[in-house]
Amino acid sequence: MTQWVYGFGGGSADGDASMKNLLGGKGANLAEMSSLGLPVPPGFTITTEACVHYFSNGQSYPDALTAQVAAGLKKVEAVVGKTFGDASNPLLVSVRSGARASMPGMMDTVLNLGLNDQTVEGLAALSGDRRFAFDSYRRFITMYSSVVLGLSHDDFEEVLDDHKERLGVTIDTDLTARDWEKVVADYKAVVEDRLGQPFPQDPNDQLWGAVSAVFASWMNDRAKFYRRMHDIPESWGTAVNVQSMVFGNMGDTSATGVAFTRNPSTGEAKLYGEFLINAQGEDVVAGIRTPQSLTRAGREEMSESAPSMEEAMPVVFAEFVDVVGRLESHYRDMQDIEFTVEQGRLWMLQTRNGKRTARSALKIAVDLAAEGVISQEEAVSRVEPSALDQLLHPTLDPNATRTVVAAGLPASPGAATGKIVFDADEAERLNQLGDAVILVREETSPEDIHGMHAARGILTARGGMTSHAAVVARGMGRPCVCGINELSIDDKAGTFTARGRVFRAGEIITIDGSRGEVLDGSVAMIEPELTGDFQTLMAWADKVRRLRVRANAETPLDAKTARGFGAEGIGLCRTEHMFFDDARIAAVREMILADDEAGRRAALAKIAPFQKADFVELFTIMAGLPVTVRLLDPPLHEFIPHTDAEIDALAVTQGLDAAKLKRRAKELHETNPMLGHRGCRLGVAYPEIYEMQVRAILEAALEVKQTAAEAPIPEIMHPLVALGLEMKYLRELTDRTAEAVFAEADDRVDYLVGTMIELPRAALRAADLAEYAEFFSFGTNDLTQTTFGISRDDSGRFLQAYMDKGIFETDPFVRLDQEGVGDLIRIAAERGGAARPGIKMGICGEHGGDPASIAFCEEVGLDYVSCSPYRVPIARLAAAQAALHARAGTEREKDR
């Protein structure tokens, strides 16, 4: 028979810390602390498997669960010498959630369960404190009514506020036993008024109501959102912990608190936390009373007048310090601890590895390694790679006032303040004048690139996490909020409306790209500082990783930023972004309007010096490192205006034939440009375009070779190749052009020719391509689009519904689809490697900066990942962790 219930307490336990998947983090650690002989109130854990069963079977329990819970209660009763539901000697319990991954505050808790009109009298008699008993009863009614019965917490707060006002008091501890009796009576009246039936009096009914509510809270909105944020699978479920109550609200010798064995913000190795005398756990976090510091040093640092626990309860505090020291030593990590003192006796209610900032995580990991507690490799594995984002971008001061005026997707982290602008040219103009601006667009396009570069941050009403705005913003290190559905933009009026308020061009707003929020006015910032701990840990990470890490970069600023963050080359240089510069866009349009090849070559000759200069800058910055240059990819219509009015205006300013422009725009129009005349199809139809770019790349490489200590290593990449014959044609074009350049210069540089794998056919026929391609770069943005048949720029409209309904676990444009897209990558790697042993392979889509996707790249055996410059440190750390995980797997296989 399946065991659904595991007991703990009284110096022993059925489980231990290794059973987190089954017992949840809280249950596993309660069992572990019990086995260590620490003072833990006895109880039992209902497993996560019971939760999974509950949701898989129409919210019904396993048949054996009722009997196992009853047996668990009997064991608790035997340890504490009290009986659940007994009027004269009642056992009271807490009912708490506990998933295998810590989700603080996301699910529900009920305290003081078992109280009713009879047991409250028994509690009063046993404790000799009627005030305490009725204070506990009113807490239980409030919590149970809110969590289980679905009533508003505010209903009860209003009643309590009325009583306080009548009595002329401000804090709960000023109410007497008689006062609490009246409050309880009014609370029960609220329940009967709202529900049409009395507050539940049967302790068993109360218990099962609470267990069901805790299971149900696994699926509440905040828990779902938290799981999405932290990639916690819905399928895990939560455990439920039923534990004998201990009371911190039994007078001045009782207290409750929360402690961290090290500072969770800074990582400093000092006990950190707060407590309250004569209180229960929710009082510490509710803000009704001001918590007090645990230590005297903490009290003095905060200039508090109320005594610390160290001063108010010196004997218990000394015991507490010993216990928390044992816990950190046992778990070999910073612990987050909940505790209660009941009439001078210490009880431990929870321990878990504490949540911490990125800066704190780095310091704790490095310090523990320096102390000899963990190895350097363990230190590398302790820091969450995505948490490094906190260190790499400006962030808002957590103490600053925030007025949120709109919210969307947190597309690119960091924070920025600036004037609202609705036009890319205006953003550039104001930036040149020294103004900080926030670019607000319905959606962005490559033509907005200069405005995006000029802006401090970007907002778009449309688009998802891998939309153009999101991808480019992350590459630039600009904070960005996308998909703000509540944003209504009126470009003509120069306004946007959100939540009933109109904002005009020139007004100041702040954006928080890490939280996806738009804030009113200017908000104080904290600038990033990369500490010595950061450098130390990254050096340890670089020792163990196998995957190389490159950056997606096409501007000198991006390249310098990437190299500063430790990039080992450029994995994707998008040349189309270079074409939109004001100095060259006219020549690009001249090339598009040309009637024949001669006209196109004449226009391209004007663009070539600019292209060469671009590559000289990039190659100089990346001297000695590989630089993968993607030849022109987008369709030509993106380089000319779309409306008649815009075309007329352009014709006037640049002396062009408006009628010819309109005719050409019509000719270039495509119903589905993403699958149209773009990528290598441009190179086949207009080979002179790719010839010019190849020439510019190699001439730049030759020039830098003469001045730099090391020659650059250009890798020329042809996009959107599907056929072996396409690759053959493009390889011959590239090599023919290269030989002409080398002959003219009487010099050579090494270079590679390859392709971007972004079509399913290319992956399936990788052997055909590898006959001519020397490297594969998996463009997973487009490969995901073409595999799923989903436009990434429009997917935001429905992807959330898919995730809410469990069809997608995560956004496939954020986290690589390892089953579908991943299979295509595996196939391409195997077939390409067989056709050309040693072929270089990497990934350059947005997935190149996602830790889970990087782990997949390690598994498949790719050579490198390429990501936005500001994600390079994240990728370096994730690659190291992937290598450590792979090594551990290999060692386990050897041991079998």
mmCIF file of N, CA and C in Angstrom, residues 134-188:
data_model
loop_
_atom_site.group_PDB
_atom_site.id
_atom_site.type_symbol
_atom_site.label_atom_id
_atom_site.label_comp_id
_atom_site.label_asym_id
_atom_site.label_seq_id
_atom_site.Cartn_x
_atom_site.Cartn_y
_atom_site.Cartn_z
ATOM 1 N N PHE A 134 -8.285 33.309 23.463
ATOM 2 C CA PHE A 134 -9.210 33.957 22.539
ATOM 3 C C PHE A 134 -8.475 34.752 21.455
ATOM 4 N N ASP A 135 -7.262 35.199 21.754
ATOM 5 C CA ASP A 135 -6.430 35.795 20.705
ATOM 6 C C ASP A 135 -6.128 34.738 19.641
ATOM 7 N N SER A 136 -5.817 33.518 20.064
ATOM 8 C CA SER A 136 -5.544 32.425 19.119
ATOM 9 C C SER A 136 -6.795 32.064 18.327
ATOM 10 N N TYR A 137 -7.956 32.063 19.002
ATOM 11 C CA TYR A 137 -9.211 31.703 18.334
ATOM 12 C C TYR A 137 -9.562 32.728 17.253
ATOM 13 N N ARG A 138 -9.403 34.012 17.567
ATOM 14 C CA ARG A 138 -9.742 35.033 16.545
ATOM 15 C C ARG A 138 -8.780 34.950 15.364
ATOM 16 N N ARG A 139 -7.513 34.610 15.625
ATOM 17 C CA ARG A 139 -6.555 34.426 14.528
ATOM 18 C C ARG A 139 -6.995 33.265 13.637
ATOM 19 N N PHE A 140 -7.413 32.175 14.270
ATOM 20 C CA PHE A 140 -7.833 30.999 13.514
ATOM 21 C C PHE A 140 -9.067 31.302 12.660
ATOM 22 N N ILE A 141 -10.033 31.980 13.232
ATOM 23 C CA ILE A 141 -11.244 32.292 12.459
ATOM 24 C C ILE A 141 -10.889 33.139 11.234
ATOM 25 N N THR A 142 -10.036 34.132 11.432
ATOM 26 C CA THR A 142 -9.639 34.995 10.318
ATOM 27 C C THR A 142 -8.939 34.197 9.231
ATOM 28 N N MET A 143 -7.969 33.405 9.629
ATOM 29 C CA MET A 143 -7.158 32.685 8.650
ATOM 30 C C MET A 143 -7.967 31.588 7.962
ATOM 31 N N TYR A 144 -8.730 30.834 8.727
ATOM 32 C CA TYR A 144 -9.518 29.754 8.138
ATOM 33 C C TYR A 144 -10.587 30.309 7.203
ATOM 34 N N SER A 145 -11.206 31.405 7.612
ATOM 35 C CA SER A 145 -12.265 31.989 6.785
ATOM 36 C C SER A 145 -11.703 32.500 5.464
ATOM 37 N N SER A 146 -10.507 33.072 5.517
ATOM 38 C CA SER A 146 -9.879 33.607 4.313
ATOM 39 C C SER A 146 -9.365 32.487 3.412
ATOM 40 N N VAL A 147 -8.654 31.519 3.994
ATOM 41 C CA VAL A 147 -7.989 30.484 3.218
ATOM 42 C C VAL A 147 -8.956 29.399 2.753
ATOM 43 N N VAL A 148 -9.837 28.975 3.636
ATOM 44 C CA VAL A 148 -10.687 27.814 3.344
ATOM 45 C C VAL A 148 -12.082 28.219 2.885
ATOM 46 N N LEU A 149 -12.670 29.214 3.555
ATOM 47 C CA LEU A 149 -14.056 29.570 3.265
ATOM 48 C C LEU A 149 -14.193 30.626 2.181
ATOM 49 N N GLY A 150 -13.070 31.238 1.795
ATOM 50 C CA GLY A 150 -13.097 32.180 0.680
ATOM 51 C C GLY A 150 -13.593 33.564 1.025
ATOM 52 N N LEU A 151 -13.614 33.918 2.315
ATOM 53 C CA LEU A 151 -14.033 35.260 2.710
ATOM 54 C C LEU A 151 -12.849 36.217 2.648
ATOM 55 N N SER A 152 -13.148 37.497 2.596
ATOM 56 C CA SER A 152 -12.090 38.498 2.513
ATOM 57 C C SER A 152 -11.484 38.760 3.884
ATOM 58 N N HIS A 153 -10.186 38.802 3.921
ATOM 59 C CA HIS A 153 -9.479 39.155 5.159
ATOM 60 C C HIS A 153 -9.892 40.537 5.644
ATOM 61 N N ASP A 154 -10.229 41.409 4.702
ATOM 62 C CA ASP A 154 -10.610 42.779 5.070
ATOM 63 C C ASP A 154 -11.869 42.829 5.921
ATOM 64 N N ASP A 155 -12.774 41.869 5.709
ATOM 65 C CA ASP A 155 -14.002 41.841 6.519
ATOM 66 C C ASP A 155 -13.680 41.771 8.004
ATOM 67 N N PHE A 156 -12.685 40.986 8.337
ATOM 68 C CA PHE A 156 -12.314 40.797 9.733
ATOM 69 C C PHE A 156 -11.453 41.952 10.246
ATOM 70 N N GLU A 157 -10.619 42.491 9.379
ATOM 71 C CA GLU A 157 -9.814 43.641 9.776
ATOM 72 C C GLU A 157 -10.694 44.845 10.116
ATOM 73 N N GLU A 158 -11.787 44.998 9.379
ATOM 74 C CA GLU A 158 -12.712 46.105 9.663
ATOM 75 C C GLU A 158 -13.326 45.949 11.048
ATOM 76 N N VAL A 159 -13.709 44.721 11.396
ATOM 77 C CA VAL A 159 -14.270 44.462 12.721
ATOM 78 C C VAL A 159 -13.237 44.786 13.802
ATOM 79 N N LEU A 160 -12.002 44.322 13.606
ATOM 80 C CA LEU A 160 -10.954 44.557 14.596
ATOM 81 C C LEU A 160 -10.645 46.053 14.715
ATOM 82 N N ASP A 161 -10.595 46.740 13.587
ATOM 83 C CA ASP A 161 -10.332 48.186 13.621
ATOM 84 C C ASP A 161 -11.432 48.929 14.382
ATOM 85 N N ASP A 162 -12.679 48.490 14.199
ATOM 86 C CA ASP A 162 -13.791 49.117 14.929
ATOM 87 C C ASP A 162 -13.635 48.936 16.435
ATOM 88 N N HIS A 163 -13.238 47.750 16.842
ATOM 89 C CA HIS A 163 -13.028 47.487 18.271
ATOM 90 C C HIS A 163 -11.879 48.341 18.818
ATOM 91 N N LYS A 164 -10.790 48.406 18.058
ATOM 92 C CA LYS A 164 -9.650 49.216 18.521
ATOM 93 C C LYS A 164 -10.042 50.673 18.665
ATOM 94 N N GLU A 165 -10.794 51.163 17.684
ATOM 95 C CA GLU A 165 -11.223 52.565 17.734
ATOM 96 C C GLU A 165 -12.127 52.805 18.939
ATOM 97 N N ARG A 166 -13.026 51.858 19.197
ATOM 98 C CA ARG A 166 -13.941 51.990 20.342
ATOM 99 C C ARG A 166 -13.171 51.981 21.654
ATOM 100 N N LEU A 167 -12.120 51.145 21.705
ATOM 101 C CA LEU A 167 -11.335 51.010 22.936
ATOM 102 C C LEU A 167 -10.231 52.053 23.065
ATOM 103 N N GLY A 168 -9.961 52.766 21.963
ATOM 104 C CA GLY A 168 -8.906 53.775 21.990
ATOM 105 C C GLY A 168 -7.513 53.186 22.035
ATOM 106 N N VAL A 169 -7.299 52.024 21.377
ATOM 107 C CA VAL A 169 -5.979 51.385 21.333
ATOM 108 C C VAL A 169 -5.534 51.258 19.881
ATOM 109 N N THR A 170 -4.237 51.033 19.686
ATOM 110 C CA THR A 170 -3.700 50.957 18.319
ATOM 111 C C THR A 170 -3.065 49.621 17.991
ATOM 112 N N ILE A 171 -2.626 48.864 18.991
ATOM 113 C CA ILE A 171 -1.974 47.584 18.709
ATOM 114 C C ILE A 171 -2.737 46.451 19.370
ATOM 115 N N ASP A 172 -2.609 45.257 18.762
ATOM 116 C CA ASP A 172 -3.386 44.098 19.200
ATOM 117 C C ASP A 172 -3.104 43.716 20.650
ATOM 118 N N THR A 173 -1.873 43.869 21.067
ATOM 119 C CA THR A 173 -1.511 43.431 22.412
ATOM 120 C C THR A 173 -2.187 44.246 23.500
ATOM 121 N N ASP A 174 -2.810 45.361 23.143
ATOM 122 C CA ASP A 174 -3.525 46.175 24.138
ATOM 123 C C ASP A 174 -4.919 45.645 24.443
ATOM 124 N N LEU A 175 -5.419 44.699 23.624
ATOM 125 C CA LEU A 175 -6.757 44.164 23.866
ATOM 126 C C LEU A 175 -6.733 43.117 24.981
ATOM 127 N N THR A 176 -7.768 43.117 25.818
ATOM 128 C CA THR A 176 -7.872 42.178 26.935
ATOM 129 C C THR A 176 -8.585 40.909 26.503
ATOM 130 N N ALA A 177 -8.632 39.949 27.435
ATOM 131 C CA ALA A 177 -9.351 38.702 27.146
ATOM 132 C C ALA A 177 -10.809 38.991 26.810
ATOM 133 N N ARG A 178 -11.433 39.849 27.578
ATOM 134 C CA ARG A 178 -12.835 40.180 27.320
ATOM 135 C C ARG A 178 -12.995 40.828 25.949
ATOM 136 N N ASP A 179 -12.042 41.680 25.589
ATOM 137 C CA ASP A 179 -12.092 42.321 24.263
ATOM 138 C C ASP A 179 -12.032 41.267 23.164
ATOM 139 N N TRP A 180 -11.124 40.294 23.316
ATOM 140 C CA TRP A 180 -10.982 39.268 22.276
ATOM 141 C C TRP A 180 -12.226 38.385 22.196
ATOM 142 N N GLU A 181 -12.877 38.133 23.331
ATOM 143 C CA GLU A 181 -14.124 37.363 23.294
ATOM 144 C C GLU A 181 -15.169 38.078 22.442
ATOM 145 N N LYS A 182 -15.260 39.390 22.581
ATOM 146 C CA LYS A 182 -16.221 40.154 21.778
ATOM 147 C C LYS A 182 -15.830 40.132 20.295
ATOM 148 N N VAL A 183 -14.536 40.230 20.026
ATOM 149 C CA VAL A 183 -14.071 40.178 18.640
ATOM 150 C C VAL A 183 -14.433 38.823 18.013
ATOM 151 N N VAL A 184 -14.191 37.747 18.771
ATOM 152 C CA VAL A 184 -14.513 36.406 18.278
ATOM 153 C C VAL A 184 -16.002 36.295 17.954
ATOM 154 N N ALA A 185 -16.831 36.804 18.831
ATOM 155 C CA ALA A 185 -18.281 36.748 18.587
ATOM 156 C C ALA A 185 -18.640 37.500 17.306
ATOM 157 N N ASP A 186 -18.033 38.666 17.120
ATOM 158 C CA ASP A 186 -18.314 39.440 15.903
ATOM 159 C C ASP A 186 -17.757 38.750 14.657
ATOM 160 N N TYR A 187 -16.583 38.108 14.780
ATOM 161 C CA TYR A 187 -16.018 37.372 13.647
ATOM 162 C C TYR A 187 -16.953 36.242 13.219
ATOM 163 N N LYS A 188 -17.465 35.493 14.191
ATOM 164 C CA LYS A 188 -18.383 34.391 13.852
ATOM 165 C C LYS A 188 -19.657 34.921 13.211
#
